[in-house]
PDB file of C-alpha atoms in Angstrom:
ATOM      1  CA  MET A   1       0.000   0.000   0.000  1.00 30.00           C
ATOM      2  CA  ARG A   2       1.487   3.339  -1.062  1.00 31.00           C
ATOM      3  CA  SER A   3      -0.676   6.415  -1.334  1.00 32.00           C
ATOM      4  CA  ILE A   4      -0.636  10.122  -0.547  1.00 32.00           C
ATOM      5  CA  PHE A   5      -3.287  12.364   0.884  1.00 34.00           C
ATOM      6  CA  ALA A   6      -6.461  12.561  -1.134  1.00 35.00           C
ATOM      7  CA  VAL A   7      -6.262  16.331  -1.598  1.00 34.00           C
ATOM      8  CA  CYS A   8      -3.263  15.778  -3.883  1.00 34.00           C
ATOM      9  CA  MET A   9      -5.342  13.536  -6.101  1.00 30.00           C
ATOM     10  CA  THR A  10      -8.478  15.676  -5.821  1.00 31.00           C
ATOM     11  CA  LEU A  11      -6.674  18.849  -6.896  1.00 30.00           C
ATOM     12  CA  GLY A  12      -4.507  17.080  -9.439  1.00 31.00           C
ATOM     13  CA  TRP A  13      -1.182  18.030  -7.870  1.00 31.00           C
ATOM     14  CA  VAL A  14       1.774  16.126  -9.299  1.00 32.00           C
ATOM     15  CA  GLY A  15       4.514  15.006  -6.915  1.00 33.00           C
ATOM     16  CA  CYS A  16       2.639  16.734  -4.109  1.00 38.00           C
ATOM     17  CA  ALA A  17       4.754  17.031  -0.956  1.00 40.00           C
ATOM     18  CA  TYR A  18       4.161  20.548   0.292  1.00 38.00           C
ATOM     19  CA  ALA A  19       1.222  22.936   0.506  1.00 41.00           C
ATOM     20  CA  GLU A  20      -0.275  25.688   2.591  1.00 42.00           C
ATOM     21  CA  THR A  21      -3.704  26.922   3.588  1.00 40.00           C
ATOM     22  CA  SER A  22      -5.094  29.763   5.653  1.00 39.00           C
ATOM     23  CA  SER A  23      -8.801  28.926   5.406  1.00 45.00           C
ATOM     24  CA  PRO A  24     -10.960  29.288   8.535  1.00 56.00           C
ATOM     25  CA  VAL A  25     -12.825  26.273   9.905  1.00 65.00           C
ATOM     26  CA  PRO A  26     -15.662  25.772   7.400  1.00 81.00           C
ATOM     27  CA  SER A  27     -19.337  25.416   8.262  1.00 89.00           C
ATOM     28  CA  CYS A  28     -19.331  21.941   6.678  1.00 88.00           C
ATOM     29  CA  LEU A  29     -17.551  20.683   9.833  1.00 90.00           C
ATOM     30  CA  GLU A  30     -20.440  21.688  12.106  1.00 89.00           C
ATOM     31  CA  GLY A  31     -21.783  18.495  13.640  1.00 91.00           C
ATOM     32  CA  ASN A  32     -19.029  16.521  11.901  1.00 92.00           C
ATOM     33  CA  SER A  33     -16.095  17.010  14.294  1.00 93.00           C
ATOM     34  CA  TRP A  34     -15.607  16.250  17.981  1.00 95.00           C
ATOM     35  CA  SER A  35     -12.745  17.496  20.194  1.00 95.00           C
ATOM     36  CA  VAL A  36     -11.417  16.663  23.659  1.00 96.00           C
ATOM     37  CA  PRO A  37      -8.524  18.047  25.747  1.00 96.00           C
ATOM     38  CA  MET A  38      -5.143  16.374  25.341  1.00 97.00           C
ATOM     39  CA  ARG A  39      -1.721  16.621  26.951  1.00 95.00           C
ATOM     40  CA  VAL A  40       1.688  15.052  26.453  1.00 95.00           C
ATOM     41  CA  GLU A  41       2.781  13.247  29.616  1.00 91.00           C
ATOM     42  CA  ASN A  42       5.905  11.072  29.795  1.00 88.00           C
ATOM     43  CA  ASN A  43       5.872  11.033  25.988  1.00 91.00           C
ATOM     44  CA  ARG A  44       2.292   9.775  25.794  1.00 91.00           C
ATOM     45  CA  PHE A  45      -0.700  11.433  24.131  1.00 95.00           C
ATOM     46  CA  VAL A  46      -3.225  11.492  27.006  1.00 95.00           C
ATOM     47  CA  ILE A  47      -6.800  12.418  26.075  1.00 96.00           C
ATOM     48  CA  SER A  48      -9.929  13.024  28.181  1.00 96.00           C
ATOM     49  CA  VAL A  49     -12.809  10.770  27.115  1.00 95.00           C
ATOM     50  CA  LYS A  50     -15.664   8.756  28.587  1.00 93.00           C
ATOM     51  CA  LEU A  51     -15.763   4.972  28.809  1.00 90.00           C
ATOM     52  CA  ASN A  52     -19.273   3.545  29.147  1.00 88.00           C
ATOM     53  CA  GLY A  53     -20.400   7.067  30.041  1.00 90.00           C
ATOM     54  CA  LYS A  54     -17.868   7.611  32.843  1.00 91.00           C
ATOM     55  CA  PRO A  55     -14.987  10.145  32.538  1.00 94.00           C
ATOM     56  CA  VAL A  56     -11.558   8.526  32.101  1.00 93.00           C
ATOM     57  CA  GLU A  57      -8.185   9.417  30.673  1.00 93.00           C
ATOM     58  CA  ALA A  58      -6.779   7.398  27.771  1.00 92.00           C
ATOM     59  CA  ASP A  59      -3.358   6.965  26.211  1.00 91.00           C
ATOM     60  CA  PHE A  60      -3.964   7.101  22.449  1.00 93.00           C
ATOM     61  CA  ASP A  61      -2.028   4.366  20.625  1.00 90.00           C
ATOM     62  CA  THR A  62      -1.845   4.107  16.820  1.00 90.00           C
ATOM     63  CA  GLY A  63       0.181   0.908  17.259  1.00 86.00           C
ATOM     64  CA  ALA A  64      -2.534  -0.988  19.167  1.00 82.00           C
ATOM     65  CA  VAL A  65      -5.334  -2.893  17.474  1.00 78.00           C
ATOM     66  CA  THR A  66      -7.230  -3.309  20.762  1.00 78.00           C
ATOM     67  CA  ASN A  67      -8.311  -1.089  23.632  1.00 84.00           C
ATOM     68  CA  THR A  68      -6.940  -2.016  27.052  1.00 82.00           C
ATOM     69  CA  ALA A  69      -8.427  -1.194  30.448  1.00 83.00           C
ATOM     70  CA  PRO A  70      -6.820  -1.835  33.857  1.00 81.00           C
ATOM     71  CA  LYS A  71      -8.880  -4.381  35.774  1.00 78.00           C
ATOM     72  CA  LYS A  72      -9.867  -2.060  38.629  1.00 80.00           C
ATOM     73  CA  LEU A  73     -10.944   0.716  36.267  1.00 83.00           C
ATOM     74  CA  ALA A  74     -12.788  -1.743  34.013  1.00 82.00           C
ATOM     75  CA  LYS A  75     -14.849  -2.897  36.976  1.00 82.00           C
ATOM     76  CA  ALA A  76     -15.614   0.712  37.953  1.00 85.00           C
ATOM     77  CA  VAL A  77     -16.984   1.601  34.512  1.00 86.00           C
ATOM     78  CA  GLY A  78     -18.836  -1.700  34.113  1.00 83.00           C
ATOM     79  CA  LEU A  79     -17.291  -3.309  31.050  1.00 80.00           C
ATOM     80  CA  ALA A  80     -19.546  -6.179  29.938  1.00 71.00           C
ATOM     81  CA  ASP A  81     -18.722  -9.889  30.076  1.00 69.00           C
ATOM     82  CA  VAL A  82     -16.266 -11.591  27.759  1.00 69.00           C
ATOM     83  CA  HIS A  83     -17.644 -12.071  24.250  1.00 67.00           C
ATOM     84  CA  ARG A  84     -14.626 -13.816  22.745  1.00 73.00           C
ATOM     85  CA  SER A  85     -11.077 -14.957  23.412  1.00 76.00           C
ATOM     86  CA  MET A  86      -8.133 -15.295  21.065  1.00 74.00           C
ATOM     87  CA  THR A  87      -4.348 -15.565  21.016  1.00 76.00           C
ATOM     88  CA  MET A  88      -2.330 -12.764  19.414  1.00 68.00           C
ATOM     89  CA  LEU A  89       1.379 -12.215  18.855  1.00 66.00           C
ATOM     90  CA  SER A  90       3.042  -9.431  20.826  1.00 62.00           C
ATOM     91  CA  PRO A  91       5.547  -7.091  19.089  1.00 56.00           C
ATOM     92  CA  GLY A  92       8.241  -9.344  20.551  1.00 59.00           C
ATOM     93  CA  GLY A  93       6.715 -12.325  18.725  1.00 65.00           C
ATOM     94  CA  ASN A  94       5.334 -14.009  21.846  1.00 68.00           C
ATOM     95  CA  PRO A  95       1.809 -15.515  21.901  1.00 73.00           C
ATOM     96  CA  VAL A  96      -0.503 -13.693  24.304  1.00 68.00           C
ATOM     97  CA  LYS A  97      -4.013 -14.924  25.167  1.00 70.00           C
ATOM     98  CA  MET A  98      -6.603 -12.150  25.314  1.00 71.00           C
ATOM     99  CA  ASN A  99     -10.207 -11.958  26.472  1.00 73.00           C
ATOM    100  CA  PHE A 100     -12.310  -9.247  24.816  1.00 76.00           C
ATOM    101  CA  TYR A 101     -15.029  -7.241  26.571  1.00 79.00           C
ATOM    102  CA  ASP A 102     -17.801  -4.936  25.345  1.00 79.00           C
ATOM    103  CA  GLY A 103     -17.462  -1.188  25.838  1.00 83.00           C
ATOM    104  CA  SER A 104     -17.816   2.188  24.138  1.00 86.00           C
ATOM    105  CA  PHE A 105     -15.792   5.408  24.107  1.00 91.00           C
ATOM    106  CA  ASP A 106     -17.350   8.867  24.051  1.00 94.00           C
ATOM    107  CA  ILE A 107     -14.999  11.350  22.331  1.00 95.00           C
ATOM    108  CA  GLY A 108     -16.324  14.870  22.761  1.00 95.00           C
ATOM    109  CA  GLY A 109     -19.942  13.698  22.562  1.00 94.00           C
ATOM    110  CA  LYS A 110     -19.407  11.183  19.740  1.00 94.00           C
ATOM    111  CA  ILE A 111     -19.933   7.547  20.745  1.00 92.00           C
ATOM    112  CA  VAL A 112     -17.528   5.128  19.054  1.00 87.00           C
ATOM    113  CA  ASN A 113     -18.506   1.547  19.759  1.00 67.00           C
ATOM    114  CA  HIS A 114     -15.942  -1.226  19.542  1.00 66.00           C
ATOM    115  CA  ARG A 115     -16.114  -4.616  21.197  1.00 62.00           C
ATOM    116  CA  ALA A 116     -12.372  -4.894  21.661  1.00 65.00           C
ATOM    117  CA  PHE A 117     -11.421  -4.208  25.277  1.00 75.00           C
ATOM    118  CA  VAL A 118      -8.695  -6.252  26.933  1.00 74.00           C
ATOM    119  CA  LEU A 119      -8.471  -6.193  30.744  1.00 71.00           C
ATOM    120  CA  SER A 120      -4.956  -5.845  32.113  1.00 65.00           C
ATOM    121  CA  ASP A 121      -2.801  -3.859  34.481  1.00 54.00           C
ATOM    122  CA  ILE A 122      -0.555  -2.223  31.894  1.00 48.00           C
ATOM    123  CA  GLY A 123       2.927  -1.564  33.223  1.00 43.00           C
ATOM    124  CA  ASP A 124       4.237   0.356  30.236  1.00 41.00           C
ATOM    125  CA  ILE A 125       1.833   3.305  30.394  1.00 43.00           C
ATOM    126  CA  GLY A 126       2.931   4.008  33.953  1.00 44.00           C
ATOM    127  CA  ASN A 127      -0.559   4.809  35.239  1.00 58.00           C
ATOM    128  CA  ASN A 128      -3.211   2.182  35.879  1.00 66.00           C
ATOM    129  CA  ASP A 129      -5.856   4.879  36.308  1.00 80.00           C
ATOM    130  CA  ARG A 130      -5.840   5.319  32.508  1.00 87.00           C
ATOM    131  CA  VAL A 131      -7.027   3.164  29.633  1.00 88.00           C
ATOM    132  CA  LEU A 132      -5.259   2.565  26.354  1.00 86.00           C
ATOM    133  CA  MET A 133      -7.277   3.570  23.277  1.00 90.00           C
ATOM    134  CA  GLY A 134      -6.173   1.686  20.184  1.00 86.00           C
ATOM    135  CA  ILE A 135      -6.459   2.825  16.596  1.00 85.00           C
ATOM    136  CA  THR A 136      -9.464   0.513  16.039  1.00 81.00           C
ATOM    137  CA  SER A 137     -11.714   2.925  17.954  1.00 85.00           C
ATOM    138  CA  VAL A 138     -11.287   5.704  15.401  1.00 88.00           C
ATOM    139  CA  LEU A 139     -10.653   3.892  12.119  1.00 84.00           C
ATOM    140  CA  ASP A 140     -13.768   5.437  10.595  1.00 86.00           C
ATOM    141  CA  TYR A 141     -12.591   9.013  11.209  1.00 91.00           C
ATOM    142  CA  ASN A 142      -9.850  11.453  10.310  1.00 91.00           C
ATOM    143  CA  LEU A 143      -7.750  12.508  13.291  1.00 93.00           C
ATOM    144  CA  TYR A 144      -6.206  15.826  14.248  1.00 95.00           C
ATOM    145  CA  ILE A 145      -3.690  15.801  17.097  1.00 95.00           C
ATOM    146  CA  ASP A 146      -2.828  19.403  17.984  1.00 95.00           C
ATOM    147  CA  THR A 147       0.271  19.390  20.196  1.00 95.00           C
ATOM    148  CA  THR A 148       0.483  23.203  20.369  1.00 94.00           C
ATOM    149  CA  LYS A 149      -3.071  23.935  21.572  1.00 93.00           C
ATOM    150  CA  ASN A 150      -3.396  20.491  23.220  1.00 96.00           C
ATOM    151  CA  TYR A 151      -6.546  18.966  21.836  1.00 95.00           C
ATOM    152  CA  PHE A 152      -7.499  15.760  20.041  1.00 96.00           C
ATOM    153  CA  THR A 153     -10.176  15.833  17.328  1.00 95.00           C
ATOM    154  CA  ILE A 154     -11.961  13.187  15.295  1.00 94.00           C
ATOM    155  CA  LEU A 155     -13.626  14.295  12.072  1.00 93.00           C
ATOM    156  CA  ASP A 156     -16.151  12.631   9.813  1.00 91.00           C
ATOM    157  CA  SER A 157     -13.982  11.528   6.892  1.00 85.00           C
ATOM    158  CA  SER A 158     -16.670  12.528   4.372  1.00 85.00           C
ATOM    159  CA  ALA A 159     -17.197  16.029   5.811  1.00 85.00           C
ATOM    160  CA  CYS A 160     -16.380  18.888   3.438  1.00 86.00           C
ATOM    161  CA  ASN A 161     -16.125  16.263   0.667  1.00 84.00           C
ATOM    162  CA  GLY A 162     -13.041  14.921   2.432  1.00 79.00           C
ATOM    163  CA  GLU A 163     -11.025  18.025   1.481  1.00 81.00           C
ATOM    164  CA  TYR A 164     -10.773  19.810   4.850  1.00 85.00           C
ATOM    165  CA  ILE A 165      -7.239  20.408   6.179  1.00 87.00           C
ATOM    166  CA  PRO A 166      -6.900  21.924   9.686  1.00 88.00           C
ATOM    167  CA  PHE A 167      -3.561  23.693   9.241  1.00 86.00           C
ATOM    168  CA  SER A 168      -3.026  27.395   8.707  1.00 81.00           C
ATOM    169  CA  GLY A 169       0.381  27.912   7.145  1.00 82.00           C
ATOM    170  CA  ASN A 170       2.913  25.412   5.873  1.00 88.00           C
ATOM    171  CA  TYR A 171       2.691  21.656   6.289  1.00 90.00           C
ATOM    172  CA  ASN A 172       4.137  18.535   4.703  1.00 91.00           C
ATOM    173  CA  ILE A 173       2.368  15.542   3.228  1.00 89.00           C
ATOM    174  CA  ILE A 174       4.018  12.242   4.147  1.00 90.00           C
ATOM    175  CA  GLU A 175       3.689   9.114   2.049  1.00 85.00           C
ATOM    176  CA  LEU A 176       2.481   6.054   3.977  1.00 86.00           C
ATOM    177  CA  SER A 177       3.256   2.359   3.568  1.00 86.00           C
ATOM    178  CA  ALA A 178       1.752  -0.731   5.193  1.00 82.00           C
ATOM    179  CA  SER A 179       3.613  -2.013   8.230  1.00 84.00           C
ATOM    180  CA  LYS A 180       5.217  -5.453   8.220  1.00 80.00           C
ATOM    181  CA  SER A 181       2.706  -6.665  10.791  1.00 75.00           C
ATOM    182  CA  GLY A 182      -0.189  -5.363   8.679  1.00 74.00           C
ATOM    183  CA  GLN A 183      -1.619  -3.636  11.776  1.00 75.00           C
ATOM    184  CA  GLY A 184      -0.576  -0.061  11.088  1.00 81.00           C
ATOM    185  CA  VAL A 185       1.356   2.227   8.770  1.00 86.00           C
ATOM    186  CA  THR A 186       4.972   3.275   8.315  1.00 91.00           C
ATOM    187  CA  VAL A 187       6.627   6.548   7.271  1.00 93.00           C
ATOM    188  CA  PRO A 188      10.079   7.364   5.812  1.00 94.00           C
ATOM    189  CA  ILE A 189      12.831   8.130   8.315  1.00 95.00           C
ATOM    190  CA  GLU A 190      16.617   8.466   8.297  1.00 95.00           C
ATOM    191  CA  ILE A 191      18.957   7.275  11.049  1.00 95.00           C
ATOM    192  CA  ASN A 192      22.614   8.254  10.727  1.00 94.00           C
ATOM    193  CA  GLY A 193      22.042   8.959   7.037  1.00 94.00           C
ATOM    194  CA  LYS A 194      20.439   5.578   6.220  1.00 95.00           C
ATOM    195  CA  SER A 195      16.831   5.360   5.044  1.00 96.00           C
ATOM    196  CA  PHE A 196      14.231   3.153   6.751  1.00 95.00           C
ATOM    197  CA  GLN A 197      10.470   2.834   7.104  1.00 94.00           C
ATOM    198  CA  ALA A 198       9.309   3.632  10.641  1.00 94.00           C
ATOM    199  CA  PHE A 199       6.162   2.209  12.240  1.00 93.00           C
ATOM    200  CA  LEU A 200       3.983   5.145  13.368  1.00 92.00           C
ATOM    201  CA  ASP A 201       3.285   4.367  17.031  1.00 91.00           C
ATOM    202  CA  THR A 202       1.843   6.946  19.416  1.00 92.00           C
ATOM    203  CA  GLY A 203       1.808   4.173  22.018  1.00 87.00           C
ATOM    204  CA  ALA A 204       5.613   4.150  22.102  1.00 87.00           C
ATOM    205  CA  ASN A 205       7.093   6.784  24.371  1.00 86.00           C
ATOM    206  CA  SER A 206      10.489   6.458  22.676  1.00 88.00           C
ATOM    207  CA  THR A 207      11.751   5.760  19.169  1.00 92.00           C
ATOM    208  CA  ASN A 208      13.336   2.304  18.872  1.00 91.00           C
ATOM    209  CA  ILE A 209      14.869  -0.068  16.317  1.00 93.00           C
ATOM    210  CA  ASN A 210      15.186  -3.823  15.946  1.00 91.00           C
ATOM    211  CA  ILE A 211      18.358  -5.923  15.857  1.00 92.00           C
ATOM    212  CA  LYS A 212      18.441  -6.041  12.037  1.00 93.00           C
ATOM    213  CA  THR A 213      18.327  -2.237  11.823  1.00 94.00           C
ATOM    214  CA  ALA A 214      21.017  -1.944  14.475  1.00 93.00           C
ATOM    215  CA  HIS A 215      23.313  -4.184  12.418  1.00 94.00           C
ATOM    216  CA  ALA A 216      22.570  -2.102   9.287  1.00 95.00           C
ATOM    217  CA  LEU A 217      23.715   0.966  11.247  1.00 93.00           C
ATOM    218  CA  GLY A 218      26.963  -0.742  12.180  1.00 92.00           C
ATOM    219  CA  ILE A 219      25.944  -1.476  15.775  1.00 90.00           C
ATOM    220  CA  THR A 220      27.400  -4.884  16.663  1.00 90.00           C
ATOM    221  CA  ASP A 221      26.147  -7.408  19.201  1.00 88.00           C
ATOM    222  CA  ASP A 222      29.141  -6.535  21.366  1.00 89.00           C
ATOM    223  CA  ASP A 223      28.122  -2.856  21.180  1.00 86.00           C
ATOM    224  CA  LEU A 224      24.655  -3.811  22.353  1.00 85.00           C
ATOM    225  CA  LYS A 225      25.961  -5.838  25.278  1.00 82.00           C
ATOM    226  CA  ARG A 226      27.976  -2.842  26.403  1.00 83.00           C
ATOM    227  CA  GLY A 227      24.872  -0.635  26.205  1.00 79.00           C
ATOM    228  CA  MET A 228      22.382   0.037  28.976  1.00 81.00           C
ATOM    229  CA  LYS A 229      19.845  -2.768  29.337  1.00 81.00           C
ATOM    230  CA  THR A 230      16.154  -1.902  29.115  1.00 76.00           C
ATOM    231  CA  SER A 231      12.741  -3.587  29.089  1.00 70.00           C
ATOM    232  CA  PHE A 232       9.148  -2.478  28.631  1.00 61.00           C
ATOM    233  CA  LYS A 233       5.705  -4.054  28.790  1.00 56.00           C
ATOM    234  CA  ILE A 234       3.034  -4.066  26.115  1.00 52.00           C
ATOM    235  CA  LEU A 235      -0.707  -4.672  26.071  1.00 44.00           C
ATOM    236  CA  ASN A 236      -1.458  -7.146  28.884  1.00 43.00           C
ATOM    237  CA  GLY A 237       2.038  -7.343  30.300  1.00 49.00           C
ATOM    238  CA  ALA A 238       4.136  -9.154  27.678  1.00 52.00           C
ATOM    239  CA  LYS A 239       7.737  -7.994  28.132  1.00 63.00           C
ATOM    240  CA  VAL A 240      10.229  -6.904  25.467  1.00 67.00           C
ATOM    241  CA  GLU A 241      13.876  -6.615  26.468  1.00 76.00           C
ATOM    242  CA  GLY A 242      16.687  -4.769  24.735  1.00 81.00           C
ATOM    243  CA  TYR A 243      19.465  -2.214  24.991  1.00 86.00           C
ATOM    244  CA  ILE A 244      19.754   1.573  24.773  1.00 87.00           C
ATOM    245  CA  GLN A 245      22.028   2.979  22.057  1.00 87.00           C
ATOM    246  CA  LYS A 246      22.826   6.600  21.179  1.00 87.00           C
ATOM    247  CA  THR A 247      22.579   7.579  17.506  1.00 88.00           C
ATOM    248  CA  ASP A 248      24.342  10.545  15.919  1.00 90.00           C
ATOM    249  CA  ARG A 249      21.153  11.827  14.336  1.00 93.00           C
ATOM    250  CA  ILE A 250      17.567  10.958  13.392  1.00 94.00           C
ATOM    251  CA  THR A 251      15.897  12.878  10.561  1.00 94.00           C
ATOM    252  CA  PHE A 252      12.138  12.848  10.171  1.00 94.00           C
ATOM    253  CA  ASP A 253      10.113  15.184   7.945  1.00 92.00           C
ATOM    254  CA  GLY A 254      13.182  17.339   7.374  1.00 90.00           C
ATOM    255  CA  VAL A 255      13.881  17.885  11.090  1.00 91.00           C
ATOM    256  CA  THR A 256      17.117  16.421  12.512  1.00 93.00           C
ATOM    257  CA  TYR A 257      17.425  15.265  16.125  1.00 93.00           C
ATOM    258  CA  ARG A 258      21.028  14.837  17.300  1.00 93.00           C
ATOM    259  CA  GLY A 259      22.448  12.602  20.020  1.00 90.00           C
ATOM    260  CA  TRP A 260      19.148  10.702  20.222  1.00 89.00           C
ATOM    261  CA  ASN A 261      18.776   7.596  22.386  1.00 88.00           C
ATOM    262  CA  VAL A 262      17.003   4.613  20.807  1.00 89.00           C
ATOM    263  CA  GLY A 263      16.082   1.236  22.235  1.00 89.00           C
ATOM    264  CA  VAL A 264      17.226  -1.876  20.349  1.00 91.00           C
ATOM    265  CA  SER A 265      15.002  -4.930  20.768  1.00 85.00           C
ATOM    266  CA  ASN A 266      13.596  -7.944  18.946  1.00 81.00           C
ATOM    267  CA  THR A 267      10.500  -6.215  17.539  1.00 81.00           C
ATOM    268  CA  VAL A 268       8.846  -6.893  14.174  1.00 84.00           C
ATOM    269  CA  GLU A 269       9.225  -3.411  12.695  1.00 89.00           C
ATOM    270  CA  ASP A 270      12.651  -2.120  11.576  1.00 93.00           C
ATOM    271  CA  VAL A 271      12.044   1.251  13.270  1.00 94.00           C
ATOM    272  CA  THR A 272       9.272   2.395  15.599  1.00 93.00           C
ATOM    273  CA  LEU A 273       8.642   6.154  15.642  1.00 94.00           C
ATOM    274  CA  GLY A 274       7.493   7.218  19.106  1.00 93.00           C
ATOM    275  CA  VAL A 275       6.031  10.262  20.813  1.00 94.00           C
ATOM    276  CA  ASP A 276       9.504  11.487  21.811  1.00 94.00           C
ATOM    277  CA  ILE A 277       9.667  12.813  18.227  1.00 95.00           C
ATOM    278  CA  LEU A 278       5.984  12.999  17.234  1.00 95.00           C
ATOM    279  CA  LYS A 279       5.247  15.510  20.033  1.00 96.00           C
ATOM    280  CA  TYR A 280       7.067  18.151  17.972  1.00 95.00           C
ATOM    281  CA  PHE A 281       4.398  17.992  15.253  1.00 95.00           C
ATOM    282  CA  ASN A 282       0.743  18.797  14.771  1.00 95.00           C
ATOM    283  CA  ILE A 283      -0.639  15.690  13.098  1.00 95.00           C
ATOM    284  CA  PHE A 284      -3.544  15.181  10.692  1.00 94.00           C
ATOM    285  CA  PHE A 285      -4.044  11.527   9.966  1.00 88.00           C
ATOM    286  CA  SER A 286      -6.403   9.239   8.059  1.00 78.00           C
ATOM    287  CA  PRO A 287      -6.009   5.852   9.795  1.00 63.00           C
ATOM    288  CA  ASN A 288      -7.465   3.977   6.809  1.00 59.00           C
ATOM    289  CA  GLY A 289      -4.202   4.629   4.990  1.00 50.00           C
ATOM    290  CA  VAL A 290      -5.105   7.717   2.933  1.00 57.00           C
ATOM    291  CA  GLY A 291      -2.349   9.933   4.293  1.00 77.00           C
ATOM    292  CA  LEU A 292      -0.488  11.827   6.978  1.00 89.00           C
ATOM    293  CA  LEU A 293      -0.012  15.593   7.198  1.00 90.00           C
ATOM    294  CA  LEU A 294       2.549  17.103   9.567  1.00 92.00           C
ATOM    295  CA  GLN A 295       3.225  20.629  10.738  1.00 93.00           C
ATOM    296  CA  SER A 296       6.489  20.944  12.663  1.00 92.00           C
ATOM    297  CA  HIS A 297       6.824  23.328  15.616  1.00 86.00           C
ATOM    298  CA  LYS A 298      10.257  22.262  16.883  1.00 76.00           C
TER     299      LYS A 298
END
């Protein structure tokens, strides 16, 4: 899958990679967009929503295909009984059995119903008073993550004939590709001058690479063993272990980050692009694979 944002095709732009707009919010968005407060905390996008009608905070995760609720919180909001169970592979390649519960999110007054809640005490989000909202909850909408004014918006993808863009001023259009796992999208990135495809993951609080990518960058196994050991948990507690390495530079969307620390672990994707870099952008995203628009404010 390789495509660029529909406005390029709609307006007939050739080789479209850059544009600008200064249009005010149009009336065609009235009743077709819903916003909630958002903040960046510990390199997580934390949004204020309702779960089964009760106010909660959620870590928004484009890398998760399920929603996850800590057991105590799930009981408090009354998630329904299990409707199915299945075994899935974690990013580390380990089989993890999951039970799925019924529930619904309310995002700014818009109910998005998805029967895909996993109950778990999630160590990696660092706060078991929050839920994890996966990309499945908003697949039918366009997303706008505003990291300067701190709000999170879902928009009806057909509103304004699908041509609305929220940015005033310059922005870039990023070409998307399917991830190796088939459960998300990747974007172009450079690490130490070498090109890779990076998995777009707002559920990762740091950018990381796998062993294969480390070797391609000239990082040897001995280098890794001399690095600082690390581990993190995913979904319902599956653990991924690895090492911290410092890179000379990471370049994404024309912005270079120097002396960046990355984790190296046995994950499926070559590179995972986390919120440690994404927080420097306002993001407009069509999760169905149409496109990604970025406006840098670093």
